[in-house]
Tab-separated table of C-alpha atoms and ligand atoms in Angstrom:
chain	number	residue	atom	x	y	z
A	1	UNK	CA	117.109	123.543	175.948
A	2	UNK	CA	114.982	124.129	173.059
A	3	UNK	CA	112.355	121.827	172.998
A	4	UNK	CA	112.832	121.929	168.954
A	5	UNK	CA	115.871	120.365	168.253
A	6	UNK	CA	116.185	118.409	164.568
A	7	UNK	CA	118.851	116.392	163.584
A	8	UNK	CA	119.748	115.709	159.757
A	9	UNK	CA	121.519	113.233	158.439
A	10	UNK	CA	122.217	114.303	154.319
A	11	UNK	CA	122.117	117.800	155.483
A	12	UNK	CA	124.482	118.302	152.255
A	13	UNK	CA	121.935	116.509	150.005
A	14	UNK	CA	119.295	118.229	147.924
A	15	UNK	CA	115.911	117.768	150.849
A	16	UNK	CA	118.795	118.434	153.291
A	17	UNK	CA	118.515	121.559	152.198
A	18	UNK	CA	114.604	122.183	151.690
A	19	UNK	CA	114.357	120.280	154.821
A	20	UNK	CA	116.975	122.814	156.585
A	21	UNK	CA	114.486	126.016	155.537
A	22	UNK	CA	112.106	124.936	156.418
A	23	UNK	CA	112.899	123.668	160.064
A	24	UNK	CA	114.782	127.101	160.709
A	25	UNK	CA	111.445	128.644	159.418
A	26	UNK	CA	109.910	126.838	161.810
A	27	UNK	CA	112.085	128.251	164.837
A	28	UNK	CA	114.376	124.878	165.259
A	29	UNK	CA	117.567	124.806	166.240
A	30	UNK	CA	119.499	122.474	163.817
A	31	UNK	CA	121.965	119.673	163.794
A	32	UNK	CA	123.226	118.752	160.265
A	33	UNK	CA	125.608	115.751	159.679
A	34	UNK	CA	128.328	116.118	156.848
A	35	UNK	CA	130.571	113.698	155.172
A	36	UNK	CA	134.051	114.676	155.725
A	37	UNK	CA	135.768	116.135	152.550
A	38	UNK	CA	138.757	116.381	151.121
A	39	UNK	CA	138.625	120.118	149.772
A	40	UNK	CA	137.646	122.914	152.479
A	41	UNK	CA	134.860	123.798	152.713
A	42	UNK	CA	132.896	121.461	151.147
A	43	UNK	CA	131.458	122.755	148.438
A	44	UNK	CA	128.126	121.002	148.963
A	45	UNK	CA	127.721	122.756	152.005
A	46	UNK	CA	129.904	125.570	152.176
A	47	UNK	CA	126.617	127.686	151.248
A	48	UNK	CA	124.274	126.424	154.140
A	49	UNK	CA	122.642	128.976	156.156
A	50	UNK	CA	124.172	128.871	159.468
A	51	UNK	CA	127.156	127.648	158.623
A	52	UNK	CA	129.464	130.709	159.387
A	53	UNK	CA	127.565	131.864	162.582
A	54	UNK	CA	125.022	134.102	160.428
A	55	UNK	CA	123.136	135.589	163.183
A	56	UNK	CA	120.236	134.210	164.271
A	57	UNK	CA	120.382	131.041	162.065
A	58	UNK	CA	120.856	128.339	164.571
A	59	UNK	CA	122.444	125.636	162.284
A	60	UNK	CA	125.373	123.281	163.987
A	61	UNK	CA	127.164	120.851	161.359
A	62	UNK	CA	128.860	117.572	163.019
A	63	UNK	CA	131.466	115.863	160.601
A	64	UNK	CA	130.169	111.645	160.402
A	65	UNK	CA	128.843	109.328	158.761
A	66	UNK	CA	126.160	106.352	158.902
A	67	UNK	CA	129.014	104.023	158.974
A	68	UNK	CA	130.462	105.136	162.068
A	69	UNK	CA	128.104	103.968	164.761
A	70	UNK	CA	130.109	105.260	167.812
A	71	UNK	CA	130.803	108.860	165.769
A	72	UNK	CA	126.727	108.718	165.735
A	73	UNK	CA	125.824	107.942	169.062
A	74	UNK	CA	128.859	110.787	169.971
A	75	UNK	CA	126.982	113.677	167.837
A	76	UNK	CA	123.264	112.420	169.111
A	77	UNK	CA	124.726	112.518	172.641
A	78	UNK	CA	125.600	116.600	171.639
A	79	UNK	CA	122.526	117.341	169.636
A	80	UNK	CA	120.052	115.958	171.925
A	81	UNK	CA	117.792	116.126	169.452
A	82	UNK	CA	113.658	115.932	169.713
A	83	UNK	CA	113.293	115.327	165.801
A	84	UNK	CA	115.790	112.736	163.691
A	85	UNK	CA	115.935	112.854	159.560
A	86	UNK	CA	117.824	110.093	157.804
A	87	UNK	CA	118.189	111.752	154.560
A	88	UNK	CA	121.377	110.383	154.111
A	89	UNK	CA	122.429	107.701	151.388
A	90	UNK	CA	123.932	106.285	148.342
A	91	UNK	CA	120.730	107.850	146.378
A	92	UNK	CA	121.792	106.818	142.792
A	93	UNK	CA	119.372	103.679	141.249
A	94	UNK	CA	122.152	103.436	138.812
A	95	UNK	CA	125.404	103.581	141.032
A	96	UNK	CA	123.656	100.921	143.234
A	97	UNK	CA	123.974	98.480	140.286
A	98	UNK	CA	127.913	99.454	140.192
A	99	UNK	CA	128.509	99.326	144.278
A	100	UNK	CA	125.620	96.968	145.733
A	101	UNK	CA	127.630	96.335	148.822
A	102	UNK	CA	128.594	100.674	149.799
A	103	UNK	CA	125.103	100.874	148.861
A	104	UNK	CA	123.407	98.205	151.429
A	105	UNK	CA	126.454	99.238	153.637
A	106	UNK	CA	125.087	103.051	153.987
A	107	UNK	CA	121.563	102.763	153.372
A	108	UNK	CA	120.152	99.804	154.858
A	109	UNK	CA	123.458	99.223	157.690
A	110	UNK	CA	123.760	102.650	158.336
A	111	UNK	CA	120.037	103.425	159.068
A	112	UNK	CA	120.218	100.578	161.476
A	113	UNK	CA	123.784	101.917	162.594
A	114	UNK	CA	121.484	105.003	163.649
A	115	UNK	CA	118.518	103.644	165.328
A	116	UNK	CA	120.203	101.353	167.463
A	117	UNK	CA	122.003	104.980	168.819
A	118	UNK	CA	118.859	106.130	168.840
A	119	UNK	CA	116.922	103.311	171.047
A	120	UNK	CA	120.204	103.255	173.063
A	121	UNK	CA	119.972	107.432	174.091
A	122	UNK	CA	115.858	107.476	174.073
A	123	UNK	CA	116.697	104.518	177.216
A	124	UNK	CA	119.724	106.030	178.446
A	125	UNK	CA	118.001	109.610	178.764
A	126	UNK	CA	114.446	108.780	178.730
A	127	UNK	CA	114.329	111.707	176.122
A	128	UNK	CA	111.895	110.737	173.557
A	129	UNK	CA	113.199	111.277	169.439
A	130	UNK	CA	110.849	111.167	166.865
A	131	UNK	CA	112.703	109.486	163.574
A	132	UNK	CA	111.497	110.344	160.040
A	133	UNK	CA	113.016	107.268	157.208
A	134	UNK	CA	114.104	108.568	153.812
A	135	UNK	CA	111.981	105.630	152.362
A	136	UNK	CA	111.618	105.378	148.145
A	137	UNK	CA	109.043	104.378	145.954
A	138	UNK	CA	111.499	102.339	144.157
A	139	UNK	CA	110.608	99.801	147.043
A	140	UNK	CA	107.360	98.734	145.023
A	141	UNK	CA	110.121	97.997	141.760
A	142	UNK	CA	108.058	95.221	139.920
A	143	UNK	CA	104.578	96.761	141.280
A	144	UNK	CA	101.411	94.776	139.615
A	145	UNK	CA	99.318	97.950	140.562
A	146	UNK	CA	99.600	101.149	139.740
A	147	UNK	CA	98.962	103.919	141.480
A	148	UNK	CA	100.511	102.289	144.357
A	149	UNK	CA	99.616	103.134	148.400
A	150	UNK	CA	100.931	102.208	151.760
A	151	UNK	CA	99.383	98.635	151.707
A	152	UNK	CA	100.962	97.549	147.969
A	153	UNK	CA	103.682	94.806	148.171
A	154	UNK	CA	107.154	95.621	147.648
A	155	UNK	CA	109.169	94.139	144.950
A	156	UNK	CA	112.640	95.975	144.718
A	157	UNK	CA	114.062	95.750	141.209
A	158	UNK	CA	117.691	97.139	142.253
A	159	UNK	CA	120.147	96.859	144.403
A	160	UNK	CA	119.012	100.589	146.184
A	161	UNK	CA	115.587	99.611	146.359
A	162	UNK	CA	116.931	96.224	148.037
A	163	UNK	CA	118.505	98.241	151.066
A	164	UNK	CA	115.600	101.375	151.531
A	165	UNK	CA	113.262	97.803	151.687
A	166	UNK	CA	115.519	96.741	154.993
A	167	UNK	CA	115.721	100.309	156.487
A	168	UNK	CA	112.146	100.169	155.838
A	169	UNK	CA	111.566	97.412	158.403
A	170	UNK	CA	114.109	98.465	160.378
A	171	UNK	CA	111.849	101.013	160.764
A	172	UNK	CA	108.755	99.775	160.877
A	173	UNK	CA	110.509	97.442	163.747
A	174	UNK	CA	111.776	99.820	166.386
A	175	UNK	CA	108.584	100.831	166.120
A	176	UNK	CA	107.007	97.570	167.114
A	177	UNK	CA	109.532	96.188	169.123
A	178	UNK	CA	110.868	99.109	171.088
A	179	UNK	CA	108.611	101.601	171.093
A	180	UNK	CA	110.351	104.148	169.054
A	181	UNK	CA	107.843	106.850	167.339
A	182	UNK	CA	109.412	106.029	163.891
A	183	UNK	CA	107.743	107.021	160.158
A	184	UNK	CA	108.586	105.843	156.764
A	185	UNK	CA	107.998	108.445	154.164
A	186	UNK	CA	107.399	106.398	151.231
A	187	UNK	CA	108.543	109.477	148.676
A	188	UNK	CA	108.088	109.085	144.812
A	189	UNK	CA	110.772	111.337	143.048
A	190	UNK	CA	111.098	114.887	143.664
A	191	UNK	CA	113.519	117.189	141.805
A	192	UNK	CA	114.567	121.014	142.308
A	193	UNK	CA	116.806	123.305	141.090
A	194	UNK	CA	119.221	121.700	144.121
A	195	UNK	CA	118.974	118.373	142.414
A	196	UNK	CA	122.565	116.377	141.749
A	197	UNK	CA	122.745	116.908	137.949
A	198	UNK	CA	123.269	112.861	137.432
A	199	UNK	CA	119.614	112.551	138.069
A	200	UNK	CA	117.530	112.678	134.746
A	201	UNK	CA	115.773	115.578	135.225
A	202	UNK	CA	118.658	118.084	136.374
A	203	UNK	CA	121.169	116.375	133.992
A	204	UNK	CA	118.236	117.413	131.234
A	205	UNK	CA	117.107	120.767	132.823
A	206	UNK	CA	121.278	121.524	132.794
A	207	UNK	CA	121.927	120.695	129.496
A	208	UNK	CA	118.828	122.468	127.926
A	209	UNK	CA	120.148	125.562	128.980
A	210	UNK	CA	124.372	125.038	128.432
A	211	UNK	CA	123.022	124.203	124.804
A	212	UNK	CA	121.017	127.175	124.294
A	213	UNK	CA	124.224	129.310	125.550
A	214	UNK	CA	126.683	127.348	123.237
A	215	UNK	CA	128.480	125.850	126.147
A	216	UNK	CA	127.143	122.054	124.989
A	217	UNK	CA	127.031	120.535	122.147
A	218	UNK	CA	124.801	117.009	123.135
A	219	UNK	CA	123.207	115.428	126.020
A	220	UNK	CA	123.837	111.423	126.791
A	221	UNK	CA	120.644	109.030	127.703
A	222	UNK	CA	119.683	106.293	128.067
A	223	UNK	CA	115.998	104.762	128.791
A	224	UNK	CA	113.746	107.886	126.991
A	225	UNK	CA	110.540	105.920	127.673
A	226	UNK	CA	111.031	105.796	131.482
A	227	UNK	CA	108.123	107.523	133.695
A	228	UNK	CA	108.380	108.872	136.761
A	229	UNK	CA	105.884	110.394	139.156
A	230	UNK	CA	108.150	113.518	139.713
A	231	UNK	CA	106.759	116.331	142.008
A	232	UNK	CA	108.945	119.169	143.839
A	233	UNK	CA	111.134	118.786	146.696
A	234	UNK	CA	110.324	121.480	148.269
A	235	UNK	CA	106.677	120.347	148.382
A	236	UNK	CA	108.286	116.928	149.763
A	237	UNK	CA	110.502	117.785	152.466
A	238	UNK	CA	107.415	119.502	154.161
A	239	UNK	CA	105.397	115.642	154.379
A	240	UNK	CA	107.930	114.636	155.911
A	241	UNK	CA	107.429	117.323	158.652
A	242	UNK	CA	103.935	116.752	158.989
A	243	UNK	CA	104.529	112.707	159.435
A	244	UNK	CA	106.413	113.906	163.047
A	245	UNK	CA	103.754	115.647	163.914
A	246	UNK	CA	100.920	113.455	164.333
A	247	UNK	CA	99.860	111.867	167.670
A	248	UNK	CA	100.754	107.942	166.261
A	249	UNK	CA	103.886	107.230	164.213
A	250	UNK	CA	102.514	105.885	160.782
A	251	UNK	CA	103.821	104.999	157.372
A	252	UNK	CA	103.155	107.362	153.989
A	253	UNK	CA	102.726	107.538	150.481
A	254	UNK	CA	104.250	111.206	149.357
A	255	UNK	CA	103.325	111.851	145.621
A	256	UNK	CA	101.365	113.748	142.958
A	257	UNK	CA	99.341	110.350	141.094
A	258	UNK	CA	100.433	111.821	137.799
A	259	UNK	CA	103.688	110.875	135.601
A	260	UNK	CA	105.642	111.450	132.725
A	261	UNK	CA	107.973	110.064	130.289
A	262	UNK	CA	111.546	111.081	130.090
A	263	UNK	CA	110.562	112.175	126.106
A	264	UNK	CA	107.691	114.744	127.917
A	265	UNK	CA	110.950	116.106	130.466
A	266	UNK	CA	112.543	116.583	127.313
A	267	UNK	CA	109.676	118.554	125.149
A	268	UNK	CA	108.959	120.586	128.148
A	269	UNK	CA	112.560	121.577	128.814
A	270	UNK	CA	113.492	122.355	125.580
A	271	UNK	CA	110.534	123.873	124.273
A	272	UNK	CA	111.121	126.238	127.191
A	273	UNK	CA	114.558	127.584	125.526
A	274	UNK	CA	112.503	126.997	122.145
A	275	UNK	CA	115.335	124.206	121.245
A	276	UNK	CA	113.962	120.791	119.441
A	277	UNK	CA	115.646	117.937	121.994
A	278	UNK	CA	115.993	115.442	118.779
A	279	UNK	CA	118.698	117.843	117.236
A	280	UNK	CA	121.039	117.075	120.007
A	281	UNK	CA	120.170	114.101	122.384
A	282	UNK	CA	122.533	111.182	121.873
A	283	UNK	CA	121.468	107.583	123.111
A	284	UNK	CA	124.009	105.770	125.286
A	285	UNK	CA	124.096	102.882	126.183
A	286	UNK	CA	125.603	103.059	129.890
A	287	UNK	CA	122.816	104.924	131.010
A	288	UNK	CA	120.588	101.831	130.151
A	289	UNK	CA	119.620	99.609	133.532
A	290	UNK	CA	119.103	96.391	134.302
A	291	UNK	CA	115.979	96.727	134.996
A	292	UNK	CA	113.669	99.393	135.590
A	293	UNK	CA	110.413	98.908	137.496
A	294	UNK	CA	107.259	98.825	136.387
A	295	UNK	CA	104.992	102.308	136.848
A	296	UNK	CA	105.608	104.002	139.565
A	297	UNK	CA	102.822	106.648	140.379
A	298	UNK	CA	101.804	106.873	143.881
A	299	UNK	CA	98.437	107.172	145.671
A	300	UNK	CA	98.691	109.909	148.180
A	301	UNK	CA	95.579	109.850	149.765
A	302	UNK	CA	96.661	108.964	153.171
A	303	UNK	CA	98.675	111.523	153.650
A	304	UNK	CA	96.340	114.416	152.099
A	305	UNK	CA	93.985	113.157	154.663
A	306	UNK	CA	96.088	112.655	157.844
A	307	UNK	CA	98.393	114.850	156.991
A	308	UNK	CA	96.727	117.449	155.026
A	309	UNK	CA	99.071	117.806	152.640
A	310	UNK	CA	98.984	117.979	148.946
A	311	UNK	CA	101.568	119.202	146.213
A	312	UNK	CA	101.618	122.768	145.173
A	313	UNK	CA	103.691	122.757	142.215
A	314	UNK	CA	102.791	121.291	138.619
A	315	UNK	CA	105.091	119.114	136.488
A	316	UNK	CA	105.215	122.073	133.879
A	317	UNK	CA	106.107	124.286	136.764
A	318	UNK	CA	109.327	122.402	138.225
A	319	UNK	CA	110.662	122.077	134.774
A	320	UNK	CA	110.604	126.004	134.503
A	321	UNK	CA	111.927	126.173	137.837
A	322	UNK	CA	114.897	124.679	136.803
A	323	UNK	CA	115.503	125.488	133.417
A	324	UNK	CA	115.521	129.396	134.824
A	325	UNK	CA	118.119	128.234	137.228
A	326	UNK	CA	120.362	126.468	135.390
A	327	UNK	CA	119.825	129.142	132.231
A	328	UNK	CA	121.113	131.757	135.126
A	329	UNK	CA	123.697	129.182	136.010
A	330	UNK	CA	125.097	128.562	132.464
A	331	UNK	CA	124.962	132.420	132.086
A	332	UNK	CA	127.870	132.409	134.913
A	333	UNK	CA	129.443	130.129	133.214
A	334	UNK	CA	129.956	131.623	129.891
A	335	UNK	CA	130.866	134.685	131.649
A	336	UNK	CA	133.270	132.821	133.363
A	337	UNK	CA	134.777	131.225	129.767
A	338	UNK	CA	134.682	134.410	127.975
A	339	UNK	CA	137.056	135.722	130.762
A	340	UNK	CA	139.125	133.016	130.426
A	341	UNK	CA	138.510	130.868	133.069
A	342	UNK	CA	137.938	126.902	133.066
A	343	UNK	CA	134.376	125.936	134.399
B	1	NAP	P1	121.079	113.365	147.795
B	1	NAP	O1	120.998	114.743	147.222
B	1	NAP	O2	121.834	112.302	147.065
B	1	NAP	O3	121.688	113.502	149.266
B	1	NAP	C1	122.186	112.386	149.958
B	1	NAP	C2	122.957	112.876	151.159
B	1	NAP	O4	123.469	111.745	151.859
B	1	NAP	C3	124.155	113.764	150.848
B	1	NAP	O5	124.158	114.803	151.787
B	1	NAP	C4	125.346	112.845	151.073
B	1	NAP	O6	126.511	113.516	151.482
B	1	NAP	C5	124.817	112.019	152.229
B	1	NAP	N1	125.529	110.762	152.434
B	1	NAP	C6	125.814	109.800	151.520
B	1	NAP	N2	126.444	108.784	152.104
B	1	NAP	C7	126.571	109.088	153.417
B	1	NAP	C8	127.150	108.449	154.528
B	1	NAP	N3	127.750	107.257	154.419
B	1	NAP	N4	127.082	109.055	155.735
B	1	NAP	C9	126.509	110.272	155.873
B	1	NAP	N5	125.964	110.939	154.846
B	1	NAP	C10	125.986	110.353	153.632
B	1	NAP	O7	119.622	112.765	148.057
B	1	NAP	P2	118.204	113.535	148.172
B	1	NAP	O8	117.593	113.628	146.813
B	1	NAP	O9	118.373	114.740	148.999
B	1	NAP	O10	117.354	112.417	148.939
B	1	NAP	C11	117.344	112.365	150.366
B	1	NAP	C12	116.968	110.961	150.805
B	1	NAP	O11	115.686	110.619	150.290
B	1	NAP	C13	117.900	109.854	150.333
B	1	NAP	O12	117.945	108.876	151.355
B	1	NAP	C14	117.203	109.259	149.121
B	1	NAP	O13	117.587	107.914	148.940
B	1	NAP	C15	115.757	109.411	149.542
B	1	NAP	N6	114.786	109.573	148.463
B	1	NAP	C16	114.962	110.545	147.532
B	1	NAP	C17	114.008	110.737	146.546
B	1	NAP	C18	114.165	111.816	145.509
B	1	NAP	O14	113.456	111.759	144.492
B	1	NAP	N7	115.009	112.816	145.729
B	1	NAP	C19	112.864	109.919	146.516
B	1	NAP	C20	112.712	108.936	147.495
B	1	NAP	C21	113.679	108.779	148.489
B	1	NAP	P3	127.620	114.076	150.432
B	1	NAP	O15	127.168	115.471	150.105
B	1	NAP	O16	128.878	114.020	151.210
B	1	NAP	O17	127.609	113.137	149.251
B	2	G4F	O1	116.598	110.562	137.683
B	2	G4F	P1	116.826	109.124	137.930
B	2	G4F	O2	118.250	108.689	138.079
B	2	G4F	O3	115.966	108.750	139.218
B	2	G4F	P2	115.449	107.344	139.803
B	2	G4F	O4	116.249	106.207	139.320
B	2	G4F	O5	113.987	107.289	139.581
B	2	G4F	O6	115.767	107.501	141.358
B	2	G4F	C1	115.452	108.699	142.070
B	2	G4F	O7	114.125	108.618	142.561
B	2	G4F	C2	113.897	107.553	143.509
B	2	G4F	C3	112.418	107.633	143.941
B	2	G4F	O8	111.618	106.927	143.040
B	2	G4F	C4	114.807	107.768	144.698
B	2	G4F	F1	114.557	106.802	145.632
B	2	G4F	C5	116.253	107.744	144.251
B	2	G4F	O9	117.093	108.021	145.368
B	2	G4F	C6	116.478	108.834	143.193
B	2	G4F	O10	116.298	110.084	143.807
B	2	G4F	O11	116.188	108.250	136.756
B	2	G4F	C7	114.834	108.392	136.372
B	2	G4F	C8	114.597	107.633	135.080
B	2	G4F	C9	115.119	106.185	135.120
B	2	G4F	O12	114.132	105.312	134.601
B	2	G4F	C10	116.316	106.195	134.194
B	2	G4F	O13	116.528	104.965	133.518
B	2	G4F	O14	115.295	108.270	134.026
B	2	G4F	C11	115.903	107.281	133.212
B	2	G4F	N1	117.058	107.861	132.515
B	2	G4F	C12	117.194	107.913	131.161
B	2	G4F	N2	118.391	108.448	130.854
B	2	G4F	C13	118.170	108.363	133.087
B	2	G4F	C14	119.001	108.733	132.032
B	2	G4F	N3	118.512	108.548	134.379
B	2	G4F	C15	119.721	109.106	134.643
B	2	G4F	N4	120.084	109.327	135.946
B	2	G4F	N5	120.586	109.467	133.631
B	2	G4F	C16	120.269	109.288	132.307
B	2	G4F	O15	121.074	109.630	131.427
């Protein structure tokens, strides 16, 4: 067997995929775990290396999902994996407000659903598993420090950050109690071209460039003076790589220390496509919160230390990332119209 087996949970996801490179890269053999669709393939993953036998890319996909404890331990019990990543979730702030209950279910029930398999092969086998926790700097919510570091409080302001905050122990807890080498990546946001286009930078990057081709004629928001700490995903997904590497299982703070506001994402984008954002953004109401938390901005200097890693890929830099995809994108899809076709 290879002695480099990953398993990810959220393979579909946007880190599942950074993640997925850069494992393969790294001469893994890989176990991915899909949500079962309704349309074949699943669109979401229907373009993963691997996924049709390409030669040489040693990818398997197992149909489950955090919910299903026994389908878990079933696919662990195949994989026999070395290396675990729960990437999986209900990752939407906003949708958490709307489903509390599927979100606590999945993220904070599920994670548990999947270290209880976990403790229960590692002492069935005696194989050891090294488990990496999609943990969120939404945990520190109502922070009264900014930049914030492994040792700041948490104070979850939603009902997301409510359940990453119990996976978090969890974690932190079959660690303790049971032995298990388990890490919390503490991540601060990260966005890519592969980003879900609700999330406020793709939905902005998107509609930046379907505005410049004539294919949209506003863009909805809500909270313009909201900063983030946003860095690259691909940057991200490679912390979490490092964390399973190191001789003691620890807890870390993955971010760049600098943020903007959702009005700088804006200049930036459009400025690119030499569009002024005020001539079409819209404000809407639904896309306002609850609450919001306080500043996050995160204090990385744990893991640049331990880890050695640092981001290589500037705030201006991302935003051209994905403005040039989704301009190449949009450029499909007035192809697409012009021909006739609905997009
Ligand atoms: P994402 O694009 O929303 O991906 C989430 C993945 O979870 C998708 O593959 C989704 O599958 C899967 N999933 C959802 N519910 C599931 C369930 N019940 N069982 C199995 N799979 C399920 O999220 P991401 O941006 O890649 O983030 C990865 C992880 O990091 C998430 O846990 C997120 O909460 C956390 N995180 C993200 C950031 C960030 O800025 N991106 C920052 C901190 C923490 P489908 O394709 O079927 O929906
Ligand atoms: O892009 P967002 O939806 O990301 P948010 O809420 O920060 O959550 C992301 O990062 C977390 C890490 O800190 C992850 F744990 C989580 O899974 C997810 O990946 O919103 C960013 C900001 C918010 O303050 C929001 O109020 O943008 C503001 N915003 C303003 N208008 C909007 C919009 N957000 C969205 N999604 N859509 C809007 O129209």
């Amino acid at each position: 067997m290879n002695d480099k087996t990953a398993l990810i949970t959220g393979i579909s996801g946007q880190d599942g995929f950074y993640l997925s490179e850069l494992l393969l890269s790294e001469g893994y053999r890989l176990h991915g775990i899909r949500r079962r669709s309704g349309s074949f393939p699943s669109s979401r993953v229907e373009h993963r290396p691997g996924n049709h036998g390409t030669p040489g890319v040693d990818v398997h996909l197992h149909v489950g999902d955090l919910l299903d404890p026994i389908g878990l331990r079933r696919i662990i019990s195949e994989a026999q994996p070395t290396e675990v990543y729960n990437l999986a979730a209900q990752s939407h702030v906003h949708a958490s407000f709307e489903d509390p209950i599927y979100t606590a279910q999945v993220v904070a029930m599920g994670t548990l659903n999947l270290l209880e398999a976990l403790r229960d092969y590692r002492d069935g086998t005696g194989r050891e598993v090294r488990f990496y926790q999609a943990s969120s700097s939404e945990m520190f919510g109502k922070a009264r420090e900014a930049p914030q570091n492994e040792r700041t409080p948490l104070r979850p302001r939603n009902p997301y950050a409510c359940a990453k905050v119990h996976a978090f122990w969890q974690t932190v807890t079959y660690r303790e109690a049971y032995n298990l080498f388990t890490c919390n990546g503490i991540l601060y946001n990260h966005e890519s071209p592969r980003r879900g286009e609700n999330y406020v930078t793709r939905k902005i990057t998107r509609a930046a460039a379907r505005i410049k081709l004539g294919l949209q004629e506003h863009l909805y928001l809500g909270n313009l003076d909201a900063r983030r700490d946003w860095g690259f995903a691909g940057d991200y997904v490679r912390a979490m790589w490092l964390m399973l590497r190191q001789d003691e299982p620890e807890d870390y703070v993955v971010a760049t220390g600098q943020t903007h506001s959702v009005r700088e994402l804006l200049d930036e984008a459009f400025g690119l496509l030499d569009l002024d954002w005020h001539d079409y953004v819209r404000s809407d109401p639904r896309y306002i919160r609850p609450t919001e938390p306080t500043l996050l901005c995160g204090d990385a200097s744990k893991a640049r230390t331990q880890l050695g890693w640092r981001p290589t890929v500037t705030f201006a830099e991302l935003v051209r990332m994905m403005v040039e995809a989704d301009l190449q994108a949009a450029e499909r899809d007035r192809t697409l119209t012009e021909a006739g076709y609905t997009v």
